[in-house]
Amino acid sequence: AVALCPVWTLLARRGGTLRELCGSLRGLAAGPETHFGFQTVTEAERREKIYQVFESVAKKYDVMNDSMTLGIHRIWKDIFVRKMNPSPGTLLLDVAGGTGDIAFRFLNYVHSVRERQLQRKLRQQQNLSWQEISETYQEDKLKSLGDSRVVVCDINKEMLKVGKQKAQHLGYSEGLSWVLGDAEELPFDDAKFDVYTIAFGIRNVTRIDLALREAYRVLKPGGRFLCLEFSHINNPLFSRLYDLYSFQVIPVLGEIIAGDWKSYQYLVESIRRFPPQDELKAMIEDVGFFKVDYQNLNGGIVAIHSGFKL
Amino acid sequence: GKACLSRTGPKARDGRSGEEEEEVKVSYQLYPGHIPTSPLQKALLAAGSAAMALYDPYRHDMVAVLGETTGCLALPSLRDKMKHHPEGYRILQERPLIRLSTLDMARLQGLPPGSLGREYVRFLEDNKVSPDTRMLPKFVDDEELAYVIQRYREVHDLMHTLLGMPTNMLGEIVVKWFEAVQTGLPMCVLGAAFGPVRLSTRKLQVLATQLVPWAIQSGLNASCILNVYYEQRWEQPVESLREEIGILPPP
């Protein structure tokens, strides 16, 4: 026999508190209530569901990103790293960095900055003895990245696995490490990193405030917090078109390319659940960051939030 | 019943953070696994799944999706055929499922060779397939029609047995031709028409000269294959069942 089961779901615009509508069987749910896309779930359930989403999409993650954003996500990530403007010697923690997109861009960036530094140095030192020149080359060969390092931390084993495979395939080995960890409880000591980034990851964290607090903790004084995430569009017409594309096209792409409708339905719903730009800015300030600001890209489809620990 | 989707049209209120606007999106799940879709989504799914199935023939899930999204005319007509036939009507009422859990494999194996049950089990073993790998319907917006398409999928292996076709590319195409004539499902028609694209010329020749004409003739001659309560006919010899349905002897 086939049962008829109505599923009532709730959409709360602009974040804020959740109110449960009747029809949910979770009246006696244990633990605080939160959201998974448009559903109401307990925190424990949400963590489990999100883990499963990323376990399921890991192998097709990059292909899906390219299809959904028509490749534009690459430009967003390029702008993000350019904004970071890391200098050689920077120690970066990339949280929820799974498949390594930010980490690889960081390494490319510091490598090219380092190249330019070395070229400038060589041009200035034209009248050296052969001895001195060979010494310079030896020293610089060891520091083609200039001591820069990136630690990629992700809660999901599958995503890390894909990231490591990509690194091997693309030839990244130096200055890169992979750590399994939870953004809400990072396995690192205080004040260890120069920069903390989280790109398209903070939306999937269940307690954003805890993740922000951890970010503050592990950053050195003077360190920078950077967050790249889908955000809210103010323009009503643009917002309508974006909604249409998100809800009509993206789950279909998920079904066709990855054989997984539900994960991509979750994706577009979770974007709408996420706090808008100003609210996120306030949350970052609450944790103790200074000079917090945000930059909208593509009219608010994504936003880069930045803050400093002083 | 039919699924109804209220449109999610959140109205933006400018410049008021902290104010809540609640809108309820009611989506009725008509059966476990049902994903309600808008007409636009169905159109996109149909086009996308067709393209993907051609690009990667091993994506059986895409063939399934194509069947569901394009079957809106063929499925009701199949259901009506079943309703107007005593055996088909009983199938619709009782909703039998062909699963490893519902089949008594030991008993079927013990049946005399030449009987439907014995040949079916032999087919499963020879081709190393299992009845449990069928995809459940997701995009059909009517739970009775969802059962009809599920029944069609589960009966597919029995079609192989009755037609005597293996599960290689050639065998699948022949079965598709038969099913296309029988059911009128656009997915079968497309599969039958585009499947041969990947075959060698020698196989194409055999297909065109012998197998397809036989499949079409059998399809036209036979009564509706969904109107046979296979689970109650395991002991019946395959030959006799073929005659009863109207499938011509294979070449």
Coordinates of C-alpha atoms in Angstrom, one line a residue:
Chain A
A1 CA 0.0 0.0 0.0
V2 CA 1.2 3.5 -0.7
A3 CA 0.9 6.0 2.1
L4 CA 0.1 9.6 1.5
C5 CA 2.4 11.7 3.7
P6 CA 2.2 15.4 3.5
V7 CA 5.4 17.2 4.3
W8 CA 4.9 20.7 5.6
T9 CA 7.9 22.8 5.3
L10 CA 8.6 26.3 6.5
L11 CA 10.4 29.2 4.8
A12 CA 11.5 32.0 7.1
R13 CA 12.8 34.9 5.2
R14 CA 15.8 36.8 6.6
G15 CA 16.8 34.1 9.1
G16 CA 15.8 34.8 12.6
T17 CA 13.9 32.4 14.9
L18 CA 12.2 29.3 13.5
R19 CA 8.6 28.4 14.2
E20 CA 7.4 24.9 13.6
L21 CA 4.1 24.3 11.9
C22 CA 1.8 21.5 12.7
G23 CA 2.1 18.2 10.8
S24 CA 5.6 17.6 11.9
L25 CA 6.2 14.5 13.9
R26 CA 9.1 16.0 15.7
G27 CA 7.2 17.5 18.5
L28 CA 9.2 15.4 20.9
A29 CA 12.5 15.9 19.2
A30 CA 15.5 15.8 21.5
G31 CA 17.9 18.7 21.2
P32 CA 17.6 22.2 19.9
E33 CA 15.7 22.7 16.6
T34 CA 17.4 24.0 13.5
H35 CA 16.9 23.9 9.7
F36 CA 18.1 21.6 6.9
G37 CA 17.1 23.5 3.8
F38 CA 13.4 24.2 4.3
Q39 CA 12.9 21.3 6.8
T40 CA 13.0 21.6 10.5
V41 CA 15.3 19.1 12.1
T42 CA 17.4 18.7 15.3
E43 CA 21.0 19.8 15.3
A44 CA 22.2 16.2 15.4
E45 CA 20.1 15.3 12.4
R46 CA 21.3 18.3 10.5
R47 CA 24.9 17.4 11.0
E48 CA 24.3 13.9 9.9
K49 CA 22.3 15.0 6.8
I50 CA 24.9 17.5 5.7
Y51 CA 27.7 14.9 6.1
Q52 CA 25.7 12.6 3.9
V53 CA 25.1 15.3 1.3
F54 CA 28.8 16.0 0.9
E55 CA 29.7 12.3 1.0
S56 CA 27.3 11.8 -1.9
V57 CA 28.4 14.8 -4.0
A58 CA 32.2 14.7 -3.4
K59 CA 33.2 13.0 -6.6
K60 CA 31.1 15.2 -8.8
Y61 CA 31.5 18.4 -6.7
D62 CA 33.7 20.2 -9.2
V63 CA 31.7 19.2 -12.2
M64 CA 28.5 20.3 -10.5
N65 CA 30.1 23.7 -9.5
D66 CA 31.0 24.4 -13.0
S67 CA 27.6 23.4 -14.4
M68 CA 25.6 25.3 -11.8
T69 CA 27.5 28.5 -12.0
L70 CA 28.6 28.2 -15.6
G71 CA 32.2 28.3 -14.5
I72 CA 31.8 31.6 -12.7
H73 CA 32.7 30.1 -9.3
R74 CA 36.3 30.0 -10.5
I75 CA 36.2 33.8 -11.0
W76 CA 34.7 34.3 -7.5
K77 CA 37.5 32.2 -6.0
D78 CA 40.1 34.1 -8.0
I79 CA 38.8 37.4 -6.7
F80 CA 38.7 36.0 -3.2
V81 CA 42.4 35.0 -3.2
R82 CA 43.3 38.3 -4.8
K83 CA 41.6 40.1 -2.1
M84 CA 43.5 38.0 0.4
N85 CA 46.7 39.2 -1.3
P86 CA 48.9 36.8 0.6
S87 CA 52.6 37.4 0.8
P88 CA 55.2 34.6 0.9
G89 CA 55.5 33.3 4.4
T90 CA 51.8 33.3 5.2
L91 CA 50.3 30.5 7.1
L92 CA 46.7 29.9 5.8
L93 CA 44.0 27.8 7.4
D94 CA 41.3 26.9 4.8
V95 CA 38.3 25.5 6.6
A96 CA 35.7 23.4 4.8
G97 CA 38.3 23.5 2.0
G98 CA 37.5 19.9 0.9
T99 CA 38.5 19.7 -2.7
G100 CA 41.2 22.3 -2.4
D101 CA 40.1 25.1 -4.7
I102 CA 41.2 27.9 -2.4
A103 CA 44.4 26.1 -1.2
F104 CA 45.6 25.6 -4.8
R105 CA 44.9 29.2 -5.7
F106 CA 46.7 30.4 -2.6
L107 CA 49.8 28.3 -3.5
N108 CA 49.7 29.6 -7.1
Y109 CA 49.5 33.2 -5.8
V110 CA 52.3 33.1 -3.3
H111 CA 54.4 31.2 -5.8
S112 CA 54.0 33.9 -8.4
V113 CA 54.6 36.7 -5.9
R114 CA 57.7 34.8 -4.8
E115 CA 58.9 34.5 -8.4
R116 CA 58.5 38.3 -8.9
Q117 CA 60.4 38.9 -5.6
L118 CA 63.3 36.7 -6.7
Q119 CA 63.4 38.3 -10.2
R120 CA 63.6 41.7 -8.6
K121 CA 66.3 40.6 -6.2
L122 CA 68.4 39.1 -9.1
R123 CA 68.0 42.3 -11.1
Q124 CA 69.4 44.3 -8.2
Q125 CA 72.3 42.0 -7.6
Q126 CA 73.9 42.0 -11.0
N127 CA 77.5 42.3 -9.8
L128 CA 77.9 39.2 -7.7
S129 CA 80.7 36.6 -7.7
W130 CA 79.8 33.2 -9.0
Q131 CA 80.0 31.9 -5.5
E132 CA 77.4 34.3 -4.2
I133 CA 75.1 33.6 -7.2
S134 CA 75.1 29.8 -6.7
E135 CA 74.4 30.3 -3.0
T136 CA 71.4 32.5 -3.8
Y137 CA 70.0 29.8 -6.1
Q138 CA 70.4 27.1 -3.6
E139 CA 68.7 29.1 -0.9
D140 CA 65.8 30.1 -3.1
K141 CA 65.2 26.6 -4.5
L142 CA 64.2 25.5 -1.1
K143 CA 61.9 28.4 -0.7
S144 CA 60.0 28.7 -3.9
L145 CA 56.9 29.3 -1.8
G146 CA 58.8 31.4 0.7
D147 CA 57.7 29.4 3.7
S148 CA 54.0 29.8 2.9
R149 CA 51.9 27.0 4.0
V150 CA 48.2 26.1 3.8
V151 CA 46.3 23.7 6.0
V152 CA 43.1 22.4 4.4
C153 CA 40.6 21.3 7.1
D154 CA 37.4 19.6 6.3
I155 CA 34.9 17.6 8.3
N156 CA 34.1 15.2 5.5
K157 CA 36.5 12.4 4.6
E158 CA 35.2 12.0 1.1
M159 CA 35.8 15.6 0.2
L160 CA 39.3 15.5 1.6
K161 CA 40.0 12.3 -0.4
V162 CA 38.9 14.1 -3.6
G163 CA 41.1 17.1 -2.7
K164 CA 44.2 14.9 -2.1
Q165 CA 43.7 13.2 -5.4
K166 CA 43.3 16.5 -7.2
A167 CA 46.5 17.8 -5.5
Q168 CA 48.4 14.7 -6.7
H169 CA 47.0 15.0 -10.2
L170 CA 47.8 18.7 -10.5
G171 CA 51.3 18.3 -8.9
Y172 CA 50.8 20.2 -5.6
S173 CA 52.9 18.8 -2.8
E174 CA 54.9 21.4 -1.1
G175 CA 53.4 23.6 1.6
L176 CA 50.1 21.7 1.7
S177 CA 48.5 19.6 4.4
W178 CA 45.1 18.0 4.9
V179 CA 43.4 17.7 8.3
L180 CA 40.1 16.2 9.2
G181 CA 38.4 18.6 11.6
D182 CA 35.2 20.3 12.6
A183 CA 34.8 24.1 12.1
E184 CA 33.0 24.3 15.3
E185 CA 35.9 22.7 17.2
L186 CA 39.1 23.1 15.3
P187 CA 42.0 20.7 16.2
F188 CA 44.6 23.5 16.4
D189 CA 46.2 25.6 19.1
D190 CA 45.4 29.3 19.7
A191 CA 46.9 32.0 17.6
K192 CA 48.5 29.8 15.0
F193 CA 47.4 31.2 11.6
D194 CA 47.9 34.4 9.7
V195 CA 44.7 34.0 7.6
Y196 CA 41.6 31.9 8.0
T197 CA 39.4 31.3 5.0
I198 CA 36.1 29.5 4.6
A199 CA 34.7 29.4 1.1
F200 CA 31.2 28.1 0.5
G201 CA 31.5 26.2 3.8
I202 CA 30.1 28.3 6.5
R203 CA 26.6 27.8 5.2
N204 CA 26.8 24.2 6.1
V205 CA 28.0 24.7 9.6
T206 CA 25.3 24.1 12.2
R207 CA 26.5 26.7 14.8
I208 CA 27.9 29.6 12.9
D209 CA 28.7 31.5 16.0
L210 CA 30.9 28.6 17.3
A211 CA 32.7 28.4 14.0
L212 CA 33.4 32.2 14.1
R213 CA 34.6 31.9 17.6
E214 CA 37.0 29.2 16.6
A215 CA 38.2 31.3 13.7
Y216 CA 39.0 34.1 16.1
R217 CA 40.8 31.7 18.5
V218 CA 43.2 30.1 16.0
L219 CA 44.2 33.4 14.3
K220 CA 47.3 35.3 15.4
P221 CA 46.8 38.9 16.5
G222 CA 46.8 40.9 13.2
G223 CA 45.3 37.8 11.5
R224 CA 42.6 38.1 8.9
F225 CA 39.3 36.3 8.6
L226 CA 37.8 35.9 5.1
C227 CA 34.6 34.2 4.2
L228 CA 33.2 33.6 0.7
E229 CA 29.6 32.6 0.7
F230 CA 26.3 32.7 -1.2
S231 CA 24.3 35.6 0.0
H232 CA 21.2 37.7 -0.6
I233 CA 20.2 39.8 -3.6
N234 CA 18.5 43.1 -3.0
N235 CA 17.2 43.8 -6.4
P236 CA 13.7 42.3 -6.6
L237 CA 13.7 41.4 -10.3
F238 CA 17.2 39.9 -10.2
S239 CA 16.2 38.0 -7.1
R240 CA 13.2 36.5 -8.9
L241 CA 15.3 35.4 -11.8
Y242 CA 17.9 33.9 -9.5
D243 CA 15.2 32.1 -7.5
L244 CA 13.7 30.7 -10.8
Y245 CA 17.1 29.5 -11.9
S246 CA 18.0 28.1 -8.5
F247 CA 14.8 26.1 -7.9
Q248 CA 13.9 25.1 -11.4
V249 CA 17.3 24.3 -13.0
I250 CA 19.8 23.4 -10.3
P251 CA 18.1 20.3 -8.8
V252 CA 17.5 19.1 -12.4
L253 CA 21.3 19.5 -13.1
G254 CA 21.9 17.6 -9.9
E255 CA 19.7 14.7 -11.0
I256 CA 21.2 14.6 -14.5
I257 CA 24.9 15.1 -13.8
A258 CA 25.2 13.6 -10.3
G259 CA 22.1 11.4 -10.1
D260 CA 21.2 13.3 -6.9
W261 CA 18.3 15.7 -6.9
K262 CA 17.9 15.9 -3.1
S263 CA 21.4 17.2 -2.4
Y264 CA 21.1 20.1 -4.8
Q265 CA 17.6 20.9 -3.6
Y266 CA 19.2 21.1 -0.1
L267 CA 21.9 23.4 -1.6
V268 CA 19.5 26.0 -3.0
E269 CA 17.3 25.9 0.1
S270 CA 20.3 26.3 2.4
I271 CA 21.3 29.4 0.5
R272 CA 18.0 31.0 1.3
R273 CA 18.3 30.1 4.9
F274 CA 21.6 31.6 5.4
P275 CA 21.8 35.1 7.1
P276 CA 22.1 38.0 4.7
Q277 CA 25.2 40.2 4.4
D278 CA 24.6 42.6 7.3
E279 CA 23.5 39.9 9.7
L280 CA 26.6 37.9 9.0
K281 CA 28.7 41.1 9.4
A282 CA 27.1 41.6 12.9
M283 CA 27.8 38.0 13.9
I284 CA 31.5 38.4 12.9
E285 CA 31.8 41.6 14.9
D286 CA 30.1 39.9 17.9
V287 CA 32.9 37.4 18.1
G288 CA 35.6 40.2 18.3
F289 CA 36.7 40.9 14.8
F290 CA 37.4 44.5 13.8
K291 CA 37.1 46.4 10.5
V292 CA 34.5 43.9 9.4
D293 CA 33.2 44.6 5.9
Y294 CA 31.7 42.8 3.0
Q295 CA 31.9 43.0 -0.8
N296 CA 29.1 41.8 -3.0
L297 CA 29.9 40.0 -6.2
N298 CA 27.4 39.7 -9.1
G299 CA 24.8 41.7 -7.3
G300 CA 24.8 39.7 -4.1
I301 CA 24.8 36.2 -5.4
V302 CA 28.0 35.8 -3.4
A303 CA 29.6 38.0 -0.8
I304 CA 33.1 38.2 0.7
H305 CA 33.2 39.1 4.3
S306 CA 36.5 40.2 5.9
G307 CA 37.5 41.0 9.5
F308 CA 40.7 41.4 11.5
K309 CA 41.8 40.1 14.8
L310 CA 43.6 43.0 16.5
Chain B
G1 CA -4.5 11.9 -6.6
K2 CA -2.5 14.5 -8.3
A3 CA 0.3 16.5 -6.7
C4 CA -0.2 20.2 -6.3
L5 CA 2.7 22.6 -5.9
S6 CA 2.1 26.0 -4.6
R7 CA 4.7 28.4 -6.1
T8 CA 7.4 29.5 -3.8
G9 CA 7.4 33.2 -4.4
P10 CA 9.0 35.0 -1.5
K11 CA 8.2 38.7 -1.6
A12 CA 11.2 40.8 -0.6
R13 CA 10.6 43.5 1.9
D14 CA 13.4 46.0 1.4
G15 CA 15.5 47.2 4.2
R16 CA 13.8 45.4 7.1
S17 CA 16.2 43.0 8.7
G18 CA 14.9 41.1 11.7
E19 CA 11.3 41.1 10.4
E20 CA 10.1 37.6 9.6
E21 CA 8.1 36.6 6.6
E22 CA 6.7 33.1 6.6
E23 CA 5.5 31.3 3.6
V24 CA 4.5 27.7 3.6
K25 CA 5.5 25.5 0.8
V26 CA 3.2 22.5 0.7
S27 CA 4.6 19.6 -1.2
Y28 CA 2.6 16.4 -1.1
Q29 CA 4.7 13.3 -1.4
L30 CA 2.3 10.9 -3.0
Y31 CA 4.5 7.8 -2.5
P32 CA 7.9 7.2 -0.9
G33 CA 10.6 8.6 -3.1
H34 CA 8.2 10.9 -5.0
I35 CA 9.7 14.3 -5.9
P36 CA 7.1 16.8 -7.1
T37 CA 8.2 18.7 -10.1
S38 CA 6.9 21.7 -12.1
P39 CA 6.3 21.4 -15.8
L40 CA 9.4 23.3 -16.6
Q41 CA 11.5 21.0 -14.5
K42 CA 9.9 17.9 -16.2
A43 CA 10.8 19.4 -19.6
L44 CA 14.4 20.1 -18.5
L45 CA 14.7 16.6 -17.0
A46 CA 13.3 15.0 -20.1
A47 CA 15.8 16.9 -22.4
G48 CA 18.7 16.4 -20.0
S49 CA 18.2 12.8 -19.3
A50 CA 17.8 12.0 -23.0
A51 CA 21.1 13.7 -23.7
M52 CA 22.9 12.1 -20.8
A53 CA 21.5 8.6 -21.6
L54 CA 22.9 9.0 -25.2
Y55 CA 26.2 10.3 -23.9
D56 CA 26.7 7.6 -21.2
P57 CA 24.6 4.5 -21.9
Y58 CA 25.5 3.1 -18.6
R59 CA 23.4 5.7 -16.8
H60 CA 20.3 3.5 -16.5
D61 CA 18.9 6.0 -14.0
M62 CA 18.7 8.6 -16.9
V63 CA 16.7 6.2 -19.0
A64 CA 14.3 5.7 -16.0
V65 CA 14.0 9.5 -15.6
L66 CA 13.3 9.9 -19.3
G67 CA 10.5 7.3 -19.1
E68 CA 8.9 9.0 -16.1
T69 CA 9.0 12.5 -17.5
T70 CA 7.7 11.6 -21.0
G71 CA 5.2 9.0 -20.0
C72 CA 2.3 11.4 -19.3
L73 CA 0.2 10.1 -22.2
A74 CA 1.3 6.5 -22.5
L75 CA 1.0 5.7 -18.8
P76 CA -2.7 6.5 -18.3
S77 CA -3.5 4.6 -21.4
L78 CA -1.6 1.6 -20.1
R79 CA -3.4 1.9 -16.8
D80 CA -6.7 1.9 -18.6
K81 CA -5.8 -1.2 -20.5
M82 CA -5.0 -2.9 -17.2
K83 CA -8.2 -1.7 -15.6
H84 CA -10.4 -3.1 -18.4
H85 CA -8.7 -6.6 -18.3
P86 CA -9.6 -9.0 -15.4
E87 CA -6.1 -10.1 -14.7
G88 CA -4.7 -6.5 -15.2
Y89 CA -7.3 -5.2 -12.9
R90 CA -6.3 -7.7 -10.2
I91 CA -2.7 -6.6 -10.6
L92 CA -3.6 -3.0 -10.0
Q93 CA -5.6 -3.9 -6.9
E94 CA -3.0 -6.3 -5.4
R95 CA 0.1 -4.4 -6.5
P96 CA 2.5 -7.3 -6.5
L97 CA 6.2 -6.5 -6.6
I98 CA 8.9 -8.6 -8.2
R99 CA 11.7 -8.6 -5.6
L100 CA 14.1 -11.1 -4.2
S101 CA 12.3 -10.8 -0.9
T102 CA 8.9 -11.6 -2.5
L103 CA 10.2 -14.4 -4.8
D104 CA 10.8 -17.9 -3.5
M105 CA 14.0 -18.5 -5.5
A106 CA 14.5 -22.0 -4.2
R107 CA 11.0 -23.0 -5.4
L108 CA 11.4 -21.4 -8.8
Q109 CA 14.7 -23.2 -9.3
G110 CA 13.1 -26.5 -8.5
L111 CA 10.5 -26.1 -11.2
P112 CA 10.8 -28.2 -14.4
P113 CA 13.0 -26.7 -17.2
G114 CA 11.0 -24.8 -19.7
S115 CA 8.6 -23.4 -17.1
L116 CA 8.5 -19.7 -16.7
G117 CA 9.9 -19.7 -13.2
R118 CA 12.9 -21.9 -14.0
E119 CA 13.7 -20.0 -17.2
Y120 CA 13.4 -16.7 -15.4
V121 CA 15.9 -17.8 -12.7
R122 CA 18.2 -19.2 -15.4
F123 CA 18.0 -15.8 -17.2
L124 CA 18.9 -13.9 -13.9
E125 CA 21.9 -16.2 -13.3
D126 CA 23.2 -16.2 -16.9
N127 CA 23.2 -12.5 -17.2
K128 CA 24.1 -11.9 -13.5
V129 CA 21.2 -9.5 -12.9
S130 CA 18.9 -9.1 -10.0
P131 CA 15.3 -7.9 -9.8
D132 CA 16.2 -5.5 -7.0
T133 CA 18.2 -3.1 -9.1
R134 CA 15.2 -1.4 -10.6
M135 CA 14.9 2.3 -9.9
L136 CA 11.8 3.4 -8.0
P137 CA 9.8 6.1 -9.7
K138 CA 10.4 9.6 -8.6
F139 CA 8.8 12.1 -11.0
V140 CA 5.4 10.5 -11.8
D141 CA 2.8 12.7 -10.2
D142 CA 0.2 10.0 -9.7
E143 CA 0.7 7.1 -7.4
E144 CA -1.2 4.6 -9.4
L145 CA 0.7 5.6 -12.6
A146 CA 3.9 5.3 -10.5
Y147 CA 2.9 1.7 -9.8
V148 CA 2.2 1.1 -13.5
I149 CA 5.7 2.3 -14.5
Q150 CA 7.2 0.3 -11.7
R151 CA 5.4 -2.8 -12.8
Y152 CA 6.6 -2.2 -16.3
R153 CA 10.2 -2.0 -15.1
E154 CA 9.9 -5.1 -13.0
V155 CA 8.4 -7.1 -15.8
H156 CA 11.2 -6.1 -18.2
D157 CA 13.4 -9.0 -17.1
L158 CA 10.5 -11.3 -17.8
M159 CA 10.2 -9.8 -21.2
H160 CA 13.8 -10.8 -21.8
T161 CA 12.9 -14.4 -20.7
L162 CA 9.8 -14.6 -22.9
L163 CA 11.6 -13.1 -25.9
G164 CA 14.7 -15.2 -25.3
M165 CA 17.0 -12.1 -25.5
P166 CA 20.2 -11.6 -23.4
T167 CA 21.1 -8.4 -21.7
N168 CA 23.7 -7.2 -24.1
M169 CA 23.2 -4.1 -26.2
L170 CA 21.6 -6.1 -29.1
G171 CA 19.2 -7.9 -26.8
E172 CA 18.2 -4.8 -25.0
I173 CA 17.4 -3.0 -28.3
V174 CA 15.2 -5.9 -29.4
V175 CA 13.3 -5.9 -26.1
K176 CA 13.0 -2.1 -26.5
W177 CA 11.4 -2.4 -29.9
F178 CA 8.9 -4.9 -28.5
E179 CA 8.1 -2.7 -25.5
A180 CA 7.8 0.4 -27.7
V181 CA 5.1 -1.2 -29.8
Q182 CA 3.4 -2.7 -26.7
T183 CA 3.4 0.3 -24.4
G184 CA 3.9 3.4 -26.6
L185 CA 6.2 4.9 -24.0
P186 CA 8.3 7.6 -25.6
M187 CA 11.3 6.4 -23.7
C188 CA 11.0 3.0 -25.4
V189 CA 10.6 4.5 -28.8
L190 CA 13.6 6.8 -28.3
G191 CA 15.7 3.9 -26.9
A192 CA 14.7 1.7 -29.8
A193 CA 15.5 4.3 -32.4
F194 CA 18.7 5.6 -30.9
G195 CA 20.1 2.5 -29.3
P196 CA 21.4 1.0 -32.5
V197 CA 23.7 4.1 -33.0
R198 CA 26.4 2.3 -31.1
L199 CA 26.2 -1.1 -32.8
S200 CA 28.6 -2.5 -35.4
T201 CA 27.3 -2.9 -38.9
R202 CA 27.1 -6.7 -38.7
K203 CA 24.9 -6.5 -35.7
L204 CA 22.8 -3.8 -37.3
Q205 CA 22.2 -6.1 -40.2
V206 CA 21.0 -8.9 -38.0
L207 CA 18.9 -6.4 -36.1
A208 CA 17.3 -4.8 -39.1
T209 CA 16.6 -8.0 -41.1
Q210 CA 15.6 -10.5 -38.5
L211 CA 15.2 -9.3 -35.0
V212 CA 13.3 -6.0 -35.2
P213 CA 10.6 -7.1 -37.7
W214 CA 10.0 -10.1 -35.4
A215 CA 9.9 -7.9 -32.4
I216 CA 7.5 -5.5 -34.0
Q217 CA 5.2 -8.2 -35.2
S218 CA 5.2 -9.9 -31.9
G219 CA 4.5 -6.6 -30.2
L220 CA 1.5 -5.9 -32.4
N221 CA 0.2 -9.5 -32.2
A222 CA 0.5 -9.8 -28.5
S223 CA -2.0 -8.8 -25.9
C224 CA -0.8 -6.2 -23.3
I225 CA 2.1 -7.7 -21.4
L226 CA 1.2 -5.8 -18.2
N227 CA -2.0 -7.8 -18.1
V228 CA -0.4 -11.0 -17.2
Y229 CA -0.1 -12.0 -13.5
Y230 CA 3.3 -13.5 -13.8
E231 CA 3.6 -14.4 -10.2
Q232 CA 0.8 -16.8 -10.5
R233 CA 2.1 -18.5 -13.6
W234 CA 5.6 -19.6 -12.6
E235 CA 4.7 -23.3 -13.4
Q236 CA 3.4 -22.5 -16.9
P237 CA 5.8 -23.5 -19.7
V238 CA 7.3 -20.6 -21.5
E239 CA 6.1 -21.9 -24.8
S240 CA 2.5 -22.0 -23.7
L241 CA 2.7 -18.5 -22.2
R242 CA 4.2 -17.2 -25.4
E243 CA 1.3 -18.6 -27.4
E244 CA -1.2 -17.3 -24.9
I245 CA 0.1 -13.8 -25.1
G246 CA 0.8 -13.9 -28.8
I247 CA 4.5 -13.6 -29.0
L248 CA 5.8 -15.2 -32.2
P249 CA 8.6 -17.8 -31.9
P250 CA 12.0 -16.1 -31.9
P251 CA 14.1 -16.4 -35.0

